[in-house]
Amino acid sequence: MHNYKCNLFVPKSVWIKKLQESGILTQKKDGSWRPIARPSLLYLSDVEILNTYNSEIRGLYNYYKLAKNVSVLNKFMYFMKYSLYMTFASKYKSSVPKILDKYMKDKVFTVWYDTKKGRKSVSLYCNGFKIDKSVSSTTDKLPNTMKYKVQTELTQRLNANRCEICGTSDGKMEVHHVRKLKSLKGKAYWERMMLARKRKTLVLCTSCHHKLHAGKLD
């Protein structure tokens, strides 16, 4: 006998499409799927990369947390997780096992960063995908990945006191700012970095900042 209740389900096509649109998934010749690294994120900081993945995972889960089969997002999580590992491996020209040795803490992928109040960390989402029958104001809202790339991230980058071009930590860092990303031609490395990050700011040491304005910074 039917109880005439409306049930929500997570279609496989939805999370597959999400992975494909994010550049996380590719299909092999035999028809099976495999995760891949995301070149578009390689210019971001470790914290930004991890926060991007977390926001996408939480965004899809928040949208479907009332679904009866929401646990299928564990399959979605598998591809997200290994794509993250492969992205870090690609960024540092390393292997996935070496990246895991470096970033795993208590079996959770964790990134550490420095602030004026000391070292802090952010970890990959690991709370599972259970049905949440409570009504949430976040339901039916798409994930906002841009919130991890604004003022909070800039503050963290300044607190890290590291030039994003030469890597030095000597001296006081300065912020180079452009009004519009469209004004960048992408010929110099620093321009390609800003375009790839979709960020109008760049943290530089005094030397690199002077070279940039003199047109001598590649």
PDB file of C-alpha atoms in Angstrom:
ATOM      1  CA  MET A   1       0.000   0.000   0.000  1.00  0.00           C
ATOM      2  CA  HIS A   2       1.366   3.409  -0.952  1.00  0.00           C
ATOM      3  CA  ASN A   3       1.764   6.026   1.757  1.00  0.00           C
ATOM      4  CA  TYR A   4       1.543   8.885  -0.788  1.00  0.00           C
ATOM      5  CA  LYS A   5       4.725  10.491   0.487  1.00  0.00           C
ATOM      6  CA  CYS A   6       7.014  12.403  -1.843  1.00  0.00           C
ATOM      7  CA  ASN A   7      10.573  11.105  -1.603  1.00  0.00           C
ATOM      8  CA  LEU A   8      13.708  12.851  -2.779  1.00  0.00           C
ATOM      9  CA  PHE A   9      16.536  10.890  -4.420  1.00  0.00           C
ATOM     10  CA  VAL A  10      19.991  11.792  -5.683  1.00  0.00           C
ATOM     11  CA  PRO A  11      20.193  10.851  -9.386  1.00  0.00           C
ATOM     12  CA  LYS A  12      23.523   9.364 -10.445  1.00  0.00           C
ATOM     13  CA  SER A  13      23.525  11.688 -13.429  1.00  0.00           C
ATOM     14  CA  VAL A  14      23.593  14.700 -11.097  1.00  0.00           C
ATOM     15  CA  TRP A  15      26.812  13.915  -9.240  1.00  0.00           C
ATOM     16  CA  ILE A  16      28.467  12.548 -12.384  1.00  0.00           C
ATOM     17  CA  LYS A  17      27.657  15.804 -14.194  1.00  0.00           C
ATOM     18  CA  LYS A  18      28.974  17.821 -11.239  1.00  0.00           C
ATOM     19  CA  LEU A  19      32.287  15.953 -11.395  1.00  0.00           C
ATOM     20  CA  GLN A  20      32.548  16.403 -15.152  1.00  0.00           C
ATOM     21  CA  GLU A  21      31.758  20.123 -15.025  1.00  0.00           C
ATOM     22  CA  SER A  22      34.413  20.630 -12.342  1.00  0.00           C
ATOM     23  CA  GLY A  23      37.026  18.824 -14.430  1.00  0.00           C
ATOM     24  CA  ILE A  24      37.388  16.058 -11.859  1.00  0.00           C
ATOM     25  CA  LEU A  25      36.248  13.072 -13.885  1.00  0.00           C
ATOM     26  CA  THR A  26      37.271  11.488 -17.167  1.00  0.00           C
ATOM     27  CA  GLN A  27      36.037   8.372 -18.909  1.00  0.00           C
ATOM     28  CA  LYS A  28      38.452   5.637 -19.958  1.00  0.00           C
ATOM     29  CA  LYS A  29      38.196   3.650 -23.196  1.00  0.00           C
ATOM     30  CA  ASP A  30      36.520   0.762 -21.403  1.00  0.00           C
ATOM     31  CA  GLY A  31      33.724   3.075 -20.243  1.00  0.00           C
ATOM     32  CA  SER A  32      34.805   3.286 -16.601  1.00  0.00           C
ATOM     33  CA  TRP A  33      35.414   6.576 -14.816  1.00  0.00           C
ATOM     34  CA  ARG A  34      38.579   7.778 -13.109  1.00  0.00           C
ATOM     35  CA  PRO A  35      39.455  10.939 -11.128  1.00  0.00           C
ATOM     36  CA  ILE A  36      41.978  13.443 -12.493  1.00  0.00           C
ATOM     37  CA  ALA A  37      43.867  16.501 -11.262  1.00  0.00           C
ATOM     38  CA  ARG A  38      42.469  19.992 -11.852  1.00  0.00           C
ATOM     39  CA  PRO A  39      45.039  22.193 -13.657  1.00  0.00           C
ATOM     40  CA  SER A  40      42.870  25.289 -13.120  1.00  0.00           C
ATOM     41  CA  LEU A  41      43.551  25.119  -9.366  1.00  0.00           C
ATOM     42  CA  LEU A  42      47.329  24.660  -9.464  1.00  0.00           C
ATOM     43  CA  TYR A  43      48.032  28.374  -9.001  1.00  0.00           C
ATOM     44  CA  LEU A  44      45.937  28.563  -5.827  1.00  0.00           C
ATOM     45  CA  SER A  45      47.315  28.224  -2.312  1.00  0.00           C
ATOM     46  CA  ASP A  46      46.931  24.896  -0.505  1.00  0.00           C
ATOM     47  CA  VAL A  47      44.170  26.350   1.676  1.00  0.00           C
ATOM     48  CA  GLU A  48      42.247  27.673  -1.336  1.00  0.00           C
ATOM     49  CA  ILE A  49      42.447  24.347  -3.168  1.00  0.00           C
ATOM     50  CA  LEU A  50      41.187  22.400  -0.166  1.00  0.00           C
ATOM     51  CA  ASN A  51      38.440  24.925   0.583  1.00  0.00           C
ATOM     52  CA  THR A  52      37.274  24.746  -3.041  1.00  0.00           C
ATOM     53  CA  TYR A  53      36.831  20.971  -2.792  1.00  0.00           C
ATOM     54  CA  ASN A  54      35.155  21.258   0.620  1.00  0.00           C
ATOM     55  CA  SER A  55      32.669  23.862  -0.589  1.00  0.00           C
ATOM     56  CA  GLU A  56      31.715  21.711  -3.577  1.00  0.00           C
ATOM     57  CA  ILE A  57      31.277  18.609  -1.408  1.00  0.00           C
ATOM     58  CA  ARG A  58      29.240  20.401   1.251  1.00  0.00           C
ATOM     59  CA  GLY A  59      27.229  22.253  -1.391  1.00  0.00           C
ATOM     60  CA  LEU A  60      25.984  19.090  -3.066  1.00  0.00           C
ATOM     61  CA  TYR A  61      25.377  17.376   0.279  1.00  0.00           C
ATOM     62  CA  ASN A  62      23.409  20.347   1.658  1.00  0.00           C
ATOM     63  CA  TYR A  63      21.228  20.320  -1.449  1.00  0.00           C
ATOM     64  CA  TYR A  64      20.438  16.596  -1.192  1.00  0.00           C
ATOM     65  CA  LYS A  65      20.684  15.998   2.567  1.00  0.00           C
ATOM     66  CA  LEU A  66      16.968  15.117   2.679  1.00  0.00           C
ATOM     67  CA  ALA A  67      17.328  12.452  -0.035  1.00  0.00           C
ATOM     68  CA  LYS A  68      16.627   8.860   0.956  1.00  0.00           C
ATOM     69  CA  ASN A  69      19.703   7.654  -0.933  1.00  0.00           C
ATOM     70  CA  VAL A  70      22.005  10.524   0.053  1.00  0.00           C
ATOM     71  CA  SER A  71      24.640   7.950   1.055  1.00  0.00           C
ATOM     72  CA  VAL A  72      25.434   7.491  -2.670  1.00  0.00           C
ATOM     73  CA  LEU A  73      27.417  10.701  -2.323  1.00  0.00           C
ATOM     74  CA  ASN A  74      30.141   8.504  -0.828  1.00  0.00           C
ATOM     75  CA  LYS A  75      30.882   7.545  -4.446  1.00  0.00           C
ATOM     76  CA  PHE A  76      30.988  11.245  -5.340  1.00  0.00           C
ATOM     77  CA  MET A  77      33.343  11.756  -2.394  1.00  0.00           C
ATOM     78  CA  TYR A  78      35.699   9.047  -3.639  1.00  0.00           C
ATOM     79  CA  PHE A  79      36.329  10.889  -6.906  1.00  0.00           C
ATOM     80  CA  MET A  80      36.585  14.270  -5.160  1.00  0.00           C
ATOM     81  CA  LYS A  81      39.086  12.917  -2.664  1.00  0.00           C
ATOM     82  CA  TYR A  82      41.427  11.343  -5.181  1.00  0.00           C
ATOM     83  CA  SER A  83      41.161  14.318  -7.521  1.00  0.00           C
ATOM     84  CA  LEU A  84      42.302  16.483  -4.593  1.00  0.00           C
ATOM     85  CA  TYR A  85      45.279  14.202  -3.955  1.00  0.00           C
ATOM     86  CA  MET A  86      46.201  14.209  -7.644  1.00  0.00           C
ATOM     87  CA  THR A  87      45.870  18.007  -7.846  1.00  0.00           C
ATOM     88  CA  PHE A  88      48.318  18.453  -4.968  1.00  0.00           C
ATOM     89  CA  ALA A  89      50.653  15.887  -6.530  1.00  0.00           C
ATOM     90  CA  SER A  90      50.532  17.767  -9.830  1.00  0.00           C
ATOM     91  CA  LYS A  91      51.097  21.128  -8.121  1.00  0.00           C
ATOM     92  CA  TYR A  92      54.225  19.921  -6.326  1.00  0.00           C
ATOM     93  CA  LYS A  93      55.383  17.563  -9.117  1.00  0.00           C
ATOM     94  CA  SER A  94      55.169  14.674  -6.680  1.00  0.00           C
ATOM     95  CA  SER A  95      53.266  11.404  -6.305  1.00  0.00           C
ATOM     96  CA  VAL A  96      49.992  10.734  -4.492  1.00  0.00           C
ATOM     97  CA  PRO A  97      51.662   8.491  -1.827  1.00  0.00           C
ATOM     98  CA  LYS A  98      54.193  11.241  -1.016  1.00  0.00           C
ATOM     99  CA  ILE A  99      51.432  13.866  -0.832  1.00  0.00           C
ATOM    100  CA  LEU A 100      49.474  11.657   1.575  1.00  0.00           C
ATOM    101  CA  ASP A 101      52.556  11.166   3.742  1.00  0.00           C
ATOM    102  CA  LYS A 102      52.919  14.943   3.962  1.00  0.00           C
ATOM    103  CA  TYR A 103      49.318  16.037   4.469  1.00  0.00           C
ATOM    104  CA  MET A 104      47.570  13.192   6.264  1.00  0.00           C
ATOM    105  CA  LYS A 105      46.888  13.704   9.971  1.00  0.00           C
ATOM    106  CA  ASP A 106      44.875  11.080  11.866  1.00  0.00           C
ATOM    107  CA  LYS A 107      43.781   9.666   8.481  1.00  0.00           C
ATOM    108  CA  VAL A 108      42.339  13.021   7.378  1.00  0.00           C
ATOM    109  CA  PHE A 109      43.852  15.236   4.657  1.00  0.00           C
ATOM    110  CA  THR A 110      44.878  18.433   6.460  1.00  0.00           C
ATOM    111  CA  VAL A 111      46.497  21.710   5.379  1.00  0.00           C
ATOM    112  CA  TRP A 112      48.302  23.891   7.904  1.00  0.00           C
ATOM    113  CA  TYR A 113      48.805  27.650   7.559  1.00  0.00           C
ATOM    114  CA  ASP A 114      50.330  30.407   9.694  1.00  0.00           C
ATOM    115  CA  THR A 115      48.530  33.354  11.264  1.00  0.00           C
ATOM    116  CA  LYS A 116      49.520  36.001  13.800  1.00  0.00           C
ATOM    117  CA  LYS A 117      47.827  33.854  16.447  1.00  0.00           C
ATOM    118  CA  GLY A 118      49.800  30.768  15.479  1.00  0.00           C
ATOM    119  CA  ARG A 119      49.367  27.811  13.151  1.00  0.00           C
ATOM    120  CA  LYS A 120      45.873  26.764  12.140  1.00  0.00           C
ATOM    121  CA  SER A 121      44.551  24.002   9.939  1.00  0.00           C
ATOM    122  CA  VAL A 122      41.712  23.094   7.606  1.00  0.00           C
ATOM    123  CA  SER A 123      40.773  19.485   6.829  1.00  0.00           C
ATOM    124  CA  LEU A 124      38.993  17.686   4.027  1.00  0.00           C
ATOM    125  CA  TYR A 125      35.298  17.072   4.755  1.00  0.00           C
ATOM    126  CA  CYS A 126      34.982  13.749   6.593  1.00  0.00           C
ATOM    127  CA  ASN A 127      31.578  13.809   8.342  1.00  0.00           C
ATOM    128  CA  GLY A 128      29.851  11.377   5.999  1.00  0.00           C
ATOM    129  CA  PHE A 129      26.527  11.664   4.163  1.00  0.00           C
ATOM    130  CA  LYS A 130      23.574  10.867   6.400  1.00  0.00           C
ATOM    131  CA  ILE A 131      19.935  11.819   5.911  1.00  0.00           C
ATOM    132  CA  ASP A 132      19.181  15.096   7.666  1.00  0.00           C
ATOM    133  CA  LYS A 133      15.440  15.494   8.116  1.00  0.00           C
ATOM    134  CA  SER A 134      15.704  18.868   9.795  1.00  0.00           C
ATOM    135  CA  VAL A 135      14.868  21.879   7.632  1.00  0.00           C
ATOM    136  CA  SER A 136      17.954  23.939   6.872  1.00  0.00           C
ATOM    137  CA  SER A 137      18.191  27.430   5.440  1.00  0.00           C
ATOM    138  CA  THR A 138      21.139  26.235   3.358  1.00  0.00           C
ATOM    139  CA  THR A 139      19.037  23.698   1.446  1.00  0.00           C
ATOM    140  CA  ASP A 140      18.376  24.628  -2.202  1.00  0.00           C
ATOM    141  CA  LYS A 141      21.373  26.952  -2.287  1.00  0.00           C
ATOM    142  CA  LEU A 142      24.254  26.305  -4.636  1.00  0.00           C
ATOM    143  CA  PRO A 143      27.761  26.175  -3.087  1.00  0.00           C
ATOM    144  CA  ASN A 144      29.543  29.519  -3.014  1.00  0.00           C
ATOM    145  CA  THR A 145      33.198  28.704  -3.689  1.00  0.00           C
ATOM    146  CA  MET A 146      34.133  32.370  -4.077  1.00  0.00           C
ATOM    147  CA  LYS A 147      33.756  33.052  -0.353  1.00  0.00           C
ATOM    148  CA  TYR A 148      37.025  31.218   0.203  1.00  0.00           C
ATOM    149  CA  LYS A 149      38.909  33.529  -2.159  1.00  0.00           C
ATOM    150  CA  VAL A 150      38.165  36.967  -0.771  1.00  0.00           C
ATOM    151  CA  GLN A 151      39.303  38.992   2.237  1.00  0.00           C
ATOM    152  CA  THR A 152      39.791  36.083   4.652  1.00  0.00           C
ATOM    153  CA  GLU A 153      42.151  34.338   2.252  1.00  0.00           C
ATOM    154  CA  LEU A 154      44.051  37.553   1.551  1.00  0.00           C
ATOM    155  CA  THR A 155      44.551  38.041   5.275  1.00  0.00           C
ATOM    156  CA  GLN A 156      45.870  34.500   5.588  1.00  0.00           C
ATOM    157  CA  ARG A 157      48.258  35.062   2.695  1.00  0.00           C
ATOM    158  CA  LEU A 158      49.587  38.258   4.254  1.00  0.00           C
ATOM    159  CA  ASN A 159      49.958  36.575   7.641  1.00  0.00           C
ATOM    160  CA  ALA A 160      51.951  33.809   5.982  1.00  0.00           C
ATOM    161  CA  ASN A 161      54.481  36.540   5.055  1.00  0.00           C
ATOM    162  CA  ARG A 162      55.640  34.801   1.881  1.00  0.00           C
ATOM    163  CA  CYS A 163      56.118  36.263  -1.599  1.00  0.00           C
ATOM    164  CA  GLU A 164      53.867  34.424  -4.045  1.00  0.00           C
ATOM    165  CA  ILE A 165      56.425  34.833  -6.842  1.00  0.00           C
ATOM    166  CA  CYS A 166      59.911  34.184  -5.424  1.00  0.00           C
ATOM    167  CA  GLY A 167      58.843  32.473  -2.188  1.00  0.00           C
ATOM    168  CA  THR A 168      60.947  34.611   0.157  1.00  0.00           C
ATOM    169  CA  SER A 169      59.781  35.353   3.703  1.00  0.00           C
ATOM    170  CA  ASP A 170      62.277  38.151   4.295  1.00  0.00           C
ATOM    171  CA  GLY A 171      60.938  41.615   4.982  1.00  0.00           C
ATOM    172  CA  LYS A 172      57.422  43.001   4.831  1.00  0.00           C
ATOM    173  CA  MET A 173      55.054  41.819   2.120  1.00  0.00           C
ATOM    174  CA  GLU A 174      53.057  44.140  -0.138  1.00  0.00           C
ATOM    175  CA  VAL A 175      49.850  43.626  -2.108  1.00  0.00           C
ATOM    176  CA  HIS A 176      49.682  44.277  -5.837  1.00  0.00           C
ATOM    177  CA  HIS A 177      46.131  44.974  -6.990  1.00  0.00           C
ATOM    178  CA  VAL A 178      44.555  45.291 -10.429  1.00  0.00           C
ATOM    179  CA  ARG A 179      41.147  46.809 -11.058  1.00  0.00           C
ATOM    180  CA  LYS A 180      40.061  44.306 -13.689  1.00  0.00           C
ATOM    181  CA  LEU A 181      41.400  40.877 -14.589  1.00  0.00           C
ATOM    182  CA  LYS A 182      40.480  41.645 -18.196  1.00  0.00           C
ATOM    183  CA  SER A 183      43.326  44.175 -18.256  1.00  0.00           C
ATOM    184  CA  LEU A 184      45.880  41.345 -17.877  1.00  0.00           C
ATOM    185  CA  LYS A 185      47.225  39.882 -21.114  1.00  0.00           C
ATOM    186  CA  GLY A 186      48.627  36.717 -19.547  1.00  0.00           C
ATOM    187  CA  LYS A 187      52.104  37.042 -21.066  1.00  0.00           C
ATOM    188  CA  ALA A 188      54.038  37.226 -17.780  1.00  0.00           C
ATOM    189  CA  TYR A 189      54.000  34.466 -15.163  1.00  0.00           C
ATOM    190  CA  TRP A 190      52.494  36.745 -12.509  1.00  0.00           C
ATOM    191  CA  GLU A 191      49.652  37.670 -14.864  1.00  0.00           C
ATOM    192  CA  ARG A 192      48.916  34.027 -15.647  1.00  0.00           C
ATOM    193  CA  MET A 193      48.906  33.292 -11.913  1.00  0.00           C
ATOM    194  CA  MET A 194      46.319  36.006 -11.205  1.00  0.00           C
ATOM    195  CA  LEU A 195      44.156  34.945 -14.151  1.00  0.00           C
ATOM    196  CA  ALA A 196      44.252  31.290 -13.141  1.00  0.00           C
ATOM    197  CA  ARG A 197      43.293  32.152  -9.565  1.00  0.00           C
ATOM    198  CA  LYS A 198      40.657  34.649 -10.732  1.00  0.00           C
ATOM    199  CA  ARG A 199      42.133  36.916  -8.103  1.00  0.00           C
ATOM    200  CA  LYS A 200      42.880  40.637  -8.407  1.00  0.00           C
ATOM    201  CA  THR A 201      45.511  40.625  -5.659  1.00  0.00           C
ATOM    202  CA  LEU A 202      49.037  39.275  -5.440  1.00  0.00           C
ATOM    203  CA  VAL A 203      51.213  39.189  -2.310  1.00  0.00           C
ATOM    204  CA  LEU A 204      54.775  40.226  -3.184  1.00  0.00           C
ATOM    205  CA  CYS A 205      58.036  41.087  -1.470  1.00  0.00           C
ATOM    206  CA  THR A 206      59.295  44.646  -2.017  1.00  0.00           C
ATOM    207  CA  SER A 207      61.850  43.514  -4.594  1.00  0.00           C
ATOM    208  CA  CYS A 208      59.349  41.600  -6.757  1.00  0.00           C
ATOM    209  CA  HIS A 209      56.819  44.416  -6.452  1.00  0.00           C
ATOM    210  CA  HIS A 210      59.364  46.954  -7.717  1.00  0.00           C
ATOM    211  CA  LYS A 211      60.333  44.633 -10.596  1.00  0.00           C
ATOM    212  CA  LEU A 212      56.664  44.193 -11.516  1.00  0.00           C
ATOM    213  CA  HIS A 213      56.089  47.946 -11.829  1.00  0.00           C
ATOM    214  CA  ALA A 214      59.346  48.306 -13.747  1.00  0.00           C
ATOM    215  CA  GLY A 215      58.192  45.653 -16.214  1.00  0.00           C
ATOM    216  CA  LYS A 216      61.054  43.333 -15.270  1.00  0.00           C
ATOM    217  CA  LEU A 217      59.052  40.640 -13.465  1.00  0.00           C
ATOM    218  CA  ASP A 218      58.290  37.658 -15.715  1.00  0.00           C
TER     219      ASP A 218
END
